[in-house]
Amino acid sequence: MKVLAVVSEIFPLVKTGGLADVAGALPLALAPLGVQVASLIPGYPAVTDALAGAEIVRSYGDLFGGAARLLRGRAAGLELMAIDAPHLYGRPGNPYVGPDGQDWPDNAIRFAALAAVASDVGTGAVADFVPDVVHAHDWQAGLTAAYLRYGGGDRHRPGTVMTVHNLAFQGQFPASLVPTLGLPWSAYTPEGVEYYGAIGFLKAGLALSDRITTVSPSYAAEIRTSDGGMGMDGLLRARAREVRGILNGIDDAVWNPAADPLIARNFDTTRLMERRANKAELQARLGLAADPDALLFGVISRLTWQKGLDLLLDAIPDLLARGVQLALLGSGDPALVEGFVTVAATHPGRVGCVIGYNETLAHLIQAGADAILVPSRFEPCGLTQLCALRYGALPVVARVGGLADSVIDTNEMALTNGVGTGLQFAPVTRDALTGAIQRAVELWHEPEAWRTVQRNAMQTDVSWRRPAAHYAALYGELLAERTA
Ligand code: ADP
């Protein structure tokens, strides 16, 4: 079985978030299941550099305003196709945003080009890689199914999957661009690419793909409600039979406390005491008091409304009153940055924060913190809590989306039966968050129970094995429908 993944970022070449992690890890997990994945990505400088000398498998005289070539090769263990189109992608820095912090003004054609080439490859343009399934990720790849549908001709038709990693990002552009994007006006209908008087890239993918997936079963349910649907809930309810939720995994080689080179001391379930060295190192790095007995909470996050960290700021007095410490790593909204920097300055030794993106420190926080807080208002899957499980930092999470699906709340029965892996709270309010922090403090004072939960957490299978089997089964369904 051959699958063309269509995606705007892929770890380790280009990453702005969890999407890249998924795109980079899923093909490797699918290979042993007999699914050969080639990933089609834009030829940003980091990508064309990595593919220097790659085979040119297709040329385009005019791809949305300039010549382009389709490169095919391997990099970082991945089978890649990259669109070498300097007029669209030959720009340094962030793939979506220019140096002025604004979206690139031509993002509509930049990502329409990705989808148009995906449709071209999907219909057989590359002779030795004719995909059975084309799998589009997020709005940037959303028009893929539209080009396949409205492209005309008697061509090979692959099965199509649209995966939503975060419904908050939808890719909407003016209706006047319909001809520029090379779409017929017949595509501009509520059944096609039209969305509230504009062109909706994600909307098009959701309306026109054979299957829709998102990254956890709970989020798959939430996006069909008016509260969580962000305007798409009607469409998603109408297509409920085609919507699936498949939880993400993490790369358990990169995130492995027994062999992680980025932490102070390696450990596993039989050597939990070794975590103390990581805690001491983390306390030193963040200017926290060197206190092994203080319950140390960690946060690693984008600082945005979605992540609920304004609630944590409001809960700081309660947190301090309970004698706990906080180590925060994040970047994002200036108001939240300012809030945490101020709190850290006001409470040295108790609250430490580092503003920025720092992979190494993220590993140390997972290894050294006793618990990881994730108070998101919504969370399609969330990766931080999966890493936290693996590192025995008990995840304390809002009961939403993938957080609800990946953490087993240590309620009284879970404690009695020894099955809890963390704590959940609901609703997502300051009071409920404070309540969860209090529950964590109480558990902390029962060291035997704490260690049991810690071991359960670390033994949770957070790898890609199970999710990959679900994707393989989904592709198999589409193949069976096509050959029936
Ligand atoms: P999202 O994609 O919504 O930001 P996820 O939890 O799905 O959230 O994935 C984000 C990933 O990036 C997690 O693995 C998280 O630990 C990591 N991360 C977030 N912020 C930082 C940061 N400032 N430094 C290092 N890693 C970070």
Coordinates of C-alpha atoms and ligand atoms in Angstrom, one line a residue:
M1 CA 0.0 0.0 0.0
K2 CA 1.3 3.5 -1.0
V3 CA 0.3 6.6 0.9
L4 CA 1.1 10.2 -0.1
A5 CA 1.2 12.4 3.1
V6 CA 0.7 16.1 2.3
V7 CA 2.0 18.3 5.0
S8 CA 3.5 21.8 5.5
E9 CA 6.1 20.9 8.1
I10 CA 8.0 17.7 9.1
F11 CA 10.4 16.9 12.0
P12 CA 13.4 17.2 11.9
L13 CA 13.5 19.5 8.8
V14 CA 10.9 22.1 9.6
K15 CA 9.0 22.3 12.8
T16 CA 6.7 24.9 14.4
G17 CA 4.5 22.5 16.5
G18 CA 3.1 19.1 17.1
L19 CA 2.1 18.7 13.4
A20 CA 5.8 18.3 12.4
D21 CA 6.3 15.6 15.1
V22 CA 3.4 13.6 13.8
A23 CA 4.4 14.0 10.2
G24 CA 7.9 12.9 11.0
A25 CA 7.1 9.9 13.2
L26 CA 4.0 8.3 11.6
P27 CA 5.7 7.2 8.3
L28 CA 8.3 5.3 10.3
A29 CA 5.7 3.6 12.5
L30 CA 3.6 2.6 9.3
A31 CA 6.5 1.0 7.5
P32 CA 6.5 -2.2 9.4
L33 CA 2.8 -2.5 8.7
G34 CA 3.4 -2.6 5.0
V35 CA 2.4 1.0 4.4
Q36 CA 4.9 2.9 2.3
V37 CA 4.6 6.7 2.9
A38 CA 6.1 9.5 0.8
S39 CA 5.6 12.9 2.3
L40 CA 5.0 15.9 0.0
I41 CA 6.3 19.1 1.5
P42 CA 7.0 22.6 0.4
G43 CA 10.7 23.2 -0.6
Y44 CA 11.7 25.6 2.1
P45 CA 15.4 26.3 2.2
A46 CA 16.0 23.7 4.9
V47 CA 14.2 21.1 2.8
T48 CA 15.9 21.8 -0.6
D49 CA 19.3 21.9 1.3
A50 CA 18.5 18.4 2.7
L51 CA 17.5 17.2 -0.7
A52 CA 20.5 18.6 -2.6
G53 CA 21.2 16.2 -5.5
A54 CA 17.8 14.6 -5.3
E55 CA 16.1 13.2 -8.4
I56 CA 13.8 15.7 -10.3
V57 CA 10.6 13.7 -11.1
R58 CA 8.4 16.4 -12.5
S59 CA 8.7 20.0 -13.8
Y60 CA 6.0 22.7 -13.9
G61 CA 6.5 25.7 -16.3
D62 CA 4.1 27.9 -14.3
L63 CA 3.1 26.8 -10.8
F64 CA 1.2 29.9 -9.5
G65 CA 3.6 32.4 -11.0
G66 CA 6.9 30.7 -11.5
A67 CA 8.7 27.6 -12.6
A68 CA 8.9 24.7 -10.2
R69 CA 10.4 21.2 -10.0
L70 CA 9.3 18.2 -7.9
L71 CA 12.2 16.6 -6.1
R72 CA 12.2 13.1 -4.8
G73 CA 14.7 11.7 -2.3
R74 CA 15.4 10.6 1.3
A75 CA 16.4 12.8 4.3
A76 CA 16.3 12.0 8.0
G77 CA 15.1 8.5 7.3
L78 CA 12.0 9.8 5.5
E79 CA 10.9 9.3 1.9
L80 CA 10.2 12.9 0.7
M81 CA 8.8 14.7 -2.3
A82 CA 9.5 18.4 -2.2
I83 CA 8.2 21.2 -4.3
D84 CA 11.2 23.3 -5.3
A85 CA 9.5 26.6 -6.2
P86 CA 11.7 29.5 -5.0
H87 CA 9.0 32.1 -5.8
L88 CA 6.7 30.4 -3.2
Y89 CA 9.0 28.8 -0.6
G90 CA 12.5 30.2 -1.0
R91 CA 12.3 32.3 2.1
P92 CA 14.1 31.9 5.4
G93 CA 12.5 31.6 8.8
N94 CA 9.0 30.5 9.8
P95 CA 7.1 28.7 7.1
Y96 CA 3.9 30.7 7.6
V97 CA 4.9 34.1 8.9
G98 CA 7.2 36.8 7.5
P99 CA 9.8 38.8 9.4
D100 CA 7.1 41.4 10.3
G101 CA 5.2 38.8 12.3
Q102 CA 2.4 38.8 9.8
D103 CA 1.3 35.8 7.6
W104 CA 3.0 35.8 4.2
P105 CA 0.5 37.7 2.0
D106 CA 0.6 35.0 -0.6
N107 CA -0.1 32.1 1.7
A108 CA -3.2 31.2 -0.3
I109 CA -1.2 30.4 -3.4
R110 CA 1.7 28.9 -1.5
F111 CA -0.4 26.2 0.1
A112 CA -2.8 25.9 -2.9
A113 CA 0.4 24.9 -4.8
L114 CA 1.1 22.2 -2.2
A115 CA -2.4 20.8 -2.7
A116 CA -2.3 21.1 -6.5
V117 CA 0.9 19.1 -6.7
A118 CA -0.5 16.6 -4.2
S119 CA -3.5 16.1 -6.6
D120 CA -1.1 15.8 -9.5
V121 CA 1.0 13.0 -7.7
G122 CA -2.3 11.5 -6.4
T123 CA -3.6 11.0 -9.9
G124 CA -0.4 9.3 -11.1
A125 CA 2.1 11.9 -12.2
V126 CA 5.0 10.0 -10.6
A127 CA 5.0 6.7 -12.3
D128 CA 6.6 4.6 -9.7
F129 CA 4.7 6.2 -6.8
V130 CA 1.0 6.1 -7.6
P131 CA -0.7 6.4 -4.2
D132 CA -3.6 4.3 -3.0
V133 CA -4.4 7.0 -0.5
V134 CA -3.6 10.7 -0.3
H135 CA -3.5 11.9 3.4
A136 CA -3.8 15.7 3.9
H137 CA -2.8 17.3 7.2
D138 CA -4.4 20.6 8.4
W139 CA -5.6 23.6 6.4
Q140 CA -2.4 24.0 4.4
A141 CA -3.1 20.7 2.6
G142 CA -6.9 21.2 2.7
L143 CA -7.4 22.0 -1.0
T144 CA -5.9 18.6 -2.0
A145 CA -9.3 16.9 -2.1
A146 CA -10.8 19.9 -4.0
Y147 CA -8.1 19.6 -6.8
L148 CA -8.7 15.9 -7.0
R149 CA -12.5 16.4 -7.2
Y150 CA -12.6 19.3 -9.7
G151 CA -9.5 18.5 -11.7
G152 CA -11.5 16.6 -14.3
G153 CA -10.4 13.9 -16.6
D154 CA -10.4 10.2 -16.4
R155 CA -7.5 9.8 -14.0
H156 CA -6.5 7.4 -11.2
R157 CA -8.5 8.4 -8.1
P158 CA -6.8 7.7 -4.8
G159 CA -8.7 7.5 -1.5
T160 CA -8.5 10.7 0.6
V161 CA -8.1 11.4 4.3
M162 CA -8.1 14.8 5.9
T163 CA -6.6 15.0 9.4
V164 CA -7.3 18.0 11.7
H165 CA -4.5 18.7 14.2
N166 CA -6.2 21.9 15.4
L167 CA -9.5 23.1 14.2
A168 CA -8.6 26.7 15.4
F169 CA -6.5 27.1 12.2
Q170 CA -8.8 27.0 9.2
G171 CA -7.1 28.9 6.3
Q172 CA -9.8 31.2 4.9
F173 CA -9.2 33.5 1.9
P174 CA -11.3 35.8 -0.3
A175 CA -13.7 34.3 -2.7
S176 CA -12.2 36.4 -5.5
L177 CA -9.2 34.1 -5.5
V178 CA -11.2 31.2 -6.9
P179 CA -9.9 31.7 -10.5
T180 CA -6.3 32.5 -9.3
L181 CA -6.3 29.1 -7.5
G182 CA -7.3 27.4 -10.7
L183 CA -10.6 26.2 -9.4
P184 CA -13.8 26.4 -11.4
W185 CA -16.6 28.5 -9.9
S186 CA -18.6 25.3 -9.7
A187 CA -16.3 24.4 -6.8
Y188 CA -17.5 27.5 -4.9
T189 CA -20.6 26.0 -3.2
P190 CA -21.5 25.0 0.3
E191 CA -20.7 21.3 -0.7
G192 CA -17.3 22.4 -2.0
V193 CA -14.8 25.1 -1.0
E194 CA -17.2 27.9 0.0
Y195 CA -17.2 28.8 3.7
Y196 CA -19.3 31.7 5.0
G197 CA -18.6 33.8 1.9
A198 CA -14.9 32.9 1.6
I199 CA -12.8 30.0 0.4
G200 CA -12.1 27.7 3.3
F201 CA -9.1 25.4 2.8
L202 CA -9.8 23.2 5.8
K203 CA -13.5 23.3 5.1
A204 CA -12.8 22.0 1.6
G205 CA -10.8 19.1 2.9
L206 CA -13.5 18.3 5.5
A207 CA -16.3 18.4 2.9
L208 CA -14.6 16.5 0.1
S209 CA -12.3 13.9 1.7
D210 CA -13.4 10.3 2.0
R211 CA -12.5 10.2 5.7
I212 CA -11.8 12.8 8.4
T213 CA -9.6 12.1 11.3
T214 CA -8.5 14.1 14.3
V215 CA -5.9 13.4 16.9
S216 CA -8.0 12.0 19.8
P217 CA -11.4 10.3 20.2
S218 CA -12.6 13.0 22.7
Y219 CA -11.6 15.9 20.3
A220 CA -13.4 14.0 17.5
A221 CA -16.6 14.2 19.6
E222 CA -15.9 17.8 20.8
I223 CA -15.6 19.2 17.3
R224 CA -19.1 18.0 16.4
T225 CA -20.6 20.2 19.2
S226 CA -21.4 23.9 18.8
D227 CA -19.0 24.7 21.7
G228 CA -16.0 22.9 20.2
G229 CA -16.8 23.0 16.5
M230 CA -15.5 26.5 15.7
G231 CA -18.1 26.9 12.9
M232 CA -17.4 23.5 11.4
D233 CA -19.7 21.5 13.7
G234 CA -22.6 21.3 11.4
L235 CA -20.5 19.9 8.6
L236 CA -18.8 17.5 11.0
R237 CA -22.1 16.3 12.4
A238 CA -23.4 15.7 8.9
R239 CA -20.3 13.6 8.2
A240 CA -20.1 11.9 11.7
R241 CA -19.9 8.4 10.2
E242 CA -16.7 9.4 8.4
V243 CA -15.0 11.1 11.4
R244 CA -12.4 9.1 13.5
G245 CA -10.3 10.1 16.5
I246 CA -6.8 8.5 16.6
L247 CA -4.6 9.5 19.5
N248 CA -1.1 10.6 18.6
G249 CA 2.0 8.9 19.9
I250 CA 5.5 10.2 20.7
D251 CA 8.9 9.1 19.5
D252 CA 9.9 6.8 22.4
A253 CA 13.5 6.8 21.2
V254 CA 13.8 10.6 21.5
W255 CA 11.7 10.6 24.7
N256 CA 13.4 7.8 26.7
P257 CA 14.4 8.6 30.2
A258 CA 16.7 5.6 30.4
A259 CA 18.9 6.8 27.6
D260 CA 18.1 10.6 27.2
P261 CA 21.4 12.4 26.7
L262 CA 19.8 15.8 27.5
I263 CA 19.1 15.1 31.2
A264 CA 21.4 15.0 34.2
R265 CA 20.8 11.4 35.2
N266 CA 19.1 8.6 33.3
F267 CA 16.4 6.5 35.1
D268 CA 13.6 4.0 34.7
T269 CA 10.9 2.5 36.9
T270 CA 13.5 0.5 38.8
R271 CA 15.7 3.5 39.4
L272 CA 13.2 6.2 40.3
M273 CA 15.5 7.7 43.0
E274 CA 17.7 8.9 40.1
R275 CA 15.1 11.5 39.2
R276 CA 16.3 13.5 42.3
A277 CA 19.5 14.5 40.5
N278 CA 17.4 15.9 37.6
K279 CA 15.2 17.7 40.1
A280 CA 18.2 19.3 41.7
E281 CA 19.6 20.3 38.4
L282 CA 16.3 21.8 37.3
Q283 CA 15.9 23.7 40.6
A284 CA 19.4 25.1 40.1
R285 CA 18.8 26.1 36.4
L286 CA 15.5 27.9 37.3
G287 CA 16.8 29.6 40.5
L288 CA 14.5 27.6 42.7
A289 CA 15.3 26.6 46.3
A290 CA 17.3 23.4 46.4
D291 CA 14.5 21.5 48.2
P292 CA 14.0 17.8 47.3
D293 CA 10.8 17.7 49.4
A294 CA 8.9 20.6 47.7
L295 CA 6.4 19.3 45.1
L296 CA 7.8 20.8 41.9
F297 CA 5.3 21.5 39.0
G298 CA 6.6 22.0 35.5
V299 CA 5.0 23.7 32.5
I300 CA 6.2 23.5 28.9
S301 CA 3.9 25.3 26.5
R302 CA 3.0 27.9 24.0
L303 CA 1.7 30.7 26.1
T304 CA -1.7 31.3 24.5
W305 CA -5.4 31.4 25.5
Q306 CA -5.9 27.8 24.3
K307 CA -3.4 26.5 26.9
G308 CA -5.2 28.1 29.9
L309 CA -2.1 29.5 31.5
D310 CA -3.9 32.7 32.5
L311 CA -5.8 30.4 34.9
L312 CA -2.4 29.2 36.3
L313 CA -1.3 32.8 36.8
D314 CA -4.5 33.5 38.8
A315 CA -3.9 30.3 40.8
I316 CA -0.3 31.3 41.8
P317 CA -1.3 32.6 45.3
D318 CA -3.0 29.2 46.1
L319 CA 0.0 27.4 44.7
L320 CA 2.4 29.3 46.9
A321 CA 0.2 28.9 49.9
R322 CA 0.6 25.1 49.5
G323 CA 4.4 25.3 49.5
V324 CA 4.9 24.0 46.0
Q325 CA 7.4 25.2 43.3
L326 CA 6.8 26.0 39.7
A327 CA 9.2 25.8 36.7
L328 CA 7.8 27.2 33.5
L329 CA 9.2 27.1 29.9
G330 CA 7.3 28.8 27.2
S331 CA 6.8 31.6 24.7
G332 CA 3.9 33.4 23.1
D333 CA 1.4 36.1 24.1
P334 CA 3.3 39.2 25.5
A335 CA 0.7 39.6 28.4
L336 CA 1.3 36.0 29.6
V337 CA 5.1 36.3 29.2
E338 CA 5.0 39.5 31.3
G339 CA 2.7 37.8 33.9
F340 CA 5.0 34.9 34.5
V341 CA 8.2 37.0 34.4
T342 CA 6.7 39.2 37.1
V343 CA 5.6 36.3 39.3
A344 CA 9.1 34.7 39.0
A345 CA 10.7 38.0 40.0
T346 CA 8.3 38.5 42.9
H347 CA 8.8 35.0 44.2
P348 CA 12.4 34.0 43.6
G349 CA 13.2 30.5 44.8
R350 CA 9.5 29.4 44.4
V351 CA 8.7 30.3 40.8
G352 CA 11.2 30.1 38.0
C353 CA 10.5 30.8 34.3
V354 CA 12.5 30.7 31.0
I355 CA 10.9 32.5 28.1
G356 CA 11.8 30.9 24.7
Y357 CA 11.8 27.6 22.9
N358 CA 14.4 25.2 24.3
E359 CA 14.3 21.5 23.5
T360 CA 17.1 20.6 26.0
L361 CA 15.4 22.4 28.9
A362 CA 12.1 20.7 28.0
H363 CA 13.7 17.3 28.5
L364 CA 15.1 18.4 31.9
I365 CA 11.7 19.7 33.0
Q366 CA 10.1 16.3 32.1
A367 CA 12.9 14.5 34.0
G368 CA 13.1 16.8 37.0
A369 CA 9.6 18.0 37.7
D370 CA 7.4 15.9 39.9
A371 CA 4.2 16.8 38.0
I372 CA 3.4 18.6 34.7
L373 CA 0.5 21.0 34.5
V374 CA -1.6 21.2 31.3
P375 CA -4.7 23.3 32.0
S376 CA -5.7 23.7 28.3
R377 CA -9.2 25.0 27.4
F378 CA -9.2 22.7 24.5
E379 CA -6.5 20.3 23.3
P380 CA -6.8 18.2 20.2
C381 CA -4.2 15.7 21.5
G382 CA -1.4 17.3 23.4
L383 CA 2.1 15.8 23.4
T384 CA 3.5 17.3 26.6
Q385 CA 1.4 15.0 28.8
L386 CA 2.5 12.0 26.8
C387 CA 6.1 12.8 27.4
A388 CA 5.3 13.4 31.1
L389 CA 3.8 9.9 31.4
R390 CA 7.0 8.4 30.0
Y391 CA 9.2 10.5 32.4
G392 CA 7.1 9.8 35.5
A393 CA 6.2 13.5 35.9
L394 CA 2.6 13.1 36.8
P395 CA 0.4 14.9 34.3
V396 CA -2.2 17.2 35.9
V397 CA -4.5 18.0 33.1
A398 CA -7.8 19.6 32.1
R399 CA -10.4 16.9 31.2
V400 CA -10.6 17.9 27.5
G401 CA -9.7 16.4 24.1
G402 CA -6.6 14.2 24.0
L403 CA -5.8 15.1 27.6
A404 CA -8.9 13.3 28.7
D405 CA -8.0 10.3 26.5
S406 CA -4.4 9.8 27.6
V407 CA -4.3 10.3 31.4
I408 CA -6.1 8.0 33.8
D409 CA -7.4 10.1 36.8
T410 CA -6.2 8.8 40.1
N411 CA -9.5 8.9 41.9
E412 CA -10.2 6.8 45.0
M413 CA -11.0 3.6 43.0
A414 CA -8.1 4.1 40.7
L415 CA -5.9 4.5 43.8
T416 CA -7.4 1.4 45.4
N417 CA -6.9 -0.6 42.2
G418 CA -3.5 0.9 41.4
V419 CA -4.4 2.1 37.9
G420 CA -4.1 5.9 38.0
T421 CA -1.5 7.7 35.8
G422 CA -2.2 11.3 36.7
L423 CA -4.9 13.8 37.7
Q424 CA -7.7 15.3 35.6
F425 CA -9.9 18.3 36.5
A426 CA -13.0 19.9 35.1
P427 CA -14.4 22.4 34.3
V428 CA -11.4 24.4 33.1
T429 CA -11.5 27.1 35.7
R430 CA -9.1 28.5 38.3
D431 CA -11.0 26.9 41.1
A432 CA -10.9 23.4 39.5
L433 CA -7.2 23.9 38.7
T434 CA -6.5 24.8 42.3
G435 CA -8.5 21.8 43.4
A436 CA -6.3 19.5 41.2
I437 CA -3.2 21.1 42.6
Q438 CA -4.5 20.4 46.1
R439 CA -5.2 16.8 45.2
A440 CA -1.6 16.5 43.8
V441 CA -0.3 17.9 47.1
E442 CA -2.3 15.3 49.1
L443 CA -1.0 12.5 46.9
W444 CA 2.6 13.8 47.2
H445 CA 2.3 13.3 51.0
E446 CA 1.6 9.6 50.4
P447 CA 4.9 8.6 48.9
E448 CA 4.0 5.0 48.3
A449 CA 0.9 5.9 46.4
W450 CA 2.8 8.6 44.4
R451 CA 5.4 6.1 43.3
T452 CA 2.7 3.6 42.2
V453 CA 1.1 6.3 40.0
Q454 CA 4.5 7.3 38.7
R455 CA 5.3 3.7 37.7
N456 CA 1.9 3.3 36.1
A457 CA 2.5 6.5 34.1
M458 CA 5.9 5.3 33.0
Q459 CA 4.6 1.9 31.8
T460 CA 1.9 3.5 29.7
D461 CA 2.5 2.8 26.0
V462 CA 2.7 6.2 24.5
S463 CA 4.5 5.1 21.3
W464 CA 3.2 5.2 17.7
R465 CA 2.5 1.4 17.6
R466 CA -1.2 1.5 18.4
P467 CA -2.0 4.7 16.5
A468 CA -0.1 3.5 13.4
A469 CA -2.2 0.3 13.4
H470 CA -5.4 2.5 13.4
Y471 CA -4.2 4.5 10.4
A472 CA -3.2 1.4 8.6
A473 CA -6.7 0.0 9.2
L474 CA -8.3 3.2 7.9
Y475 CA -6.2 3.2 4.7
G476 CA -7.1 -0.5 4.3
E477 CA -10.8 0.4 4.5
L478 CA -10.4 2.9 1.7
L479 CA -8.5 0.5 -0.4
A480 CA -11.2 -2.1 0.1
E481 CA -13.9 0.3 -1.0
R482 CA -12.0 1.2 -4.1
T483 CA -11.4 -2.4 -5.2
A484 CA -14.9 -3.6 -4.1
Ligands
ADP1 P1 0.8 22.5 20.4 O1 1.2 21.8 19.2 O2 -0.6 22.9 20.5 O3 1.8 23.6 20.8 P2 1.4 20.0 21.7 O4 1.4 19.6 23.2 O5 0.6 19.1 20.8 O6 1.0 21.5 21.7 O7 2.9 20.0 21.2 C1 3.9 20.9 21.5 C2 5.2 20.2 21.7 O8 6.2 21.3 21.8 C3 5.3 19.5 23.0 O9 6.1 18.4 22.9 C4 5.9 20.5 24.0 O10 6.6 19.9 25.0 C5 6.8 21.3 23.0 N1 7.0 22.7 23.5 C6 6.1 23.6 23.6 N2 6.7 24.8 24.0 C7 8.0 24.6 24.1 C8 9.1 25.4 24.5 N3 9.0 26.7 24.8 N4 10.3 24.8 24.5 C9 10.5 23.5 24.1 N5 9.5 22.7 23.8 C10 8.3 23.2 23.8

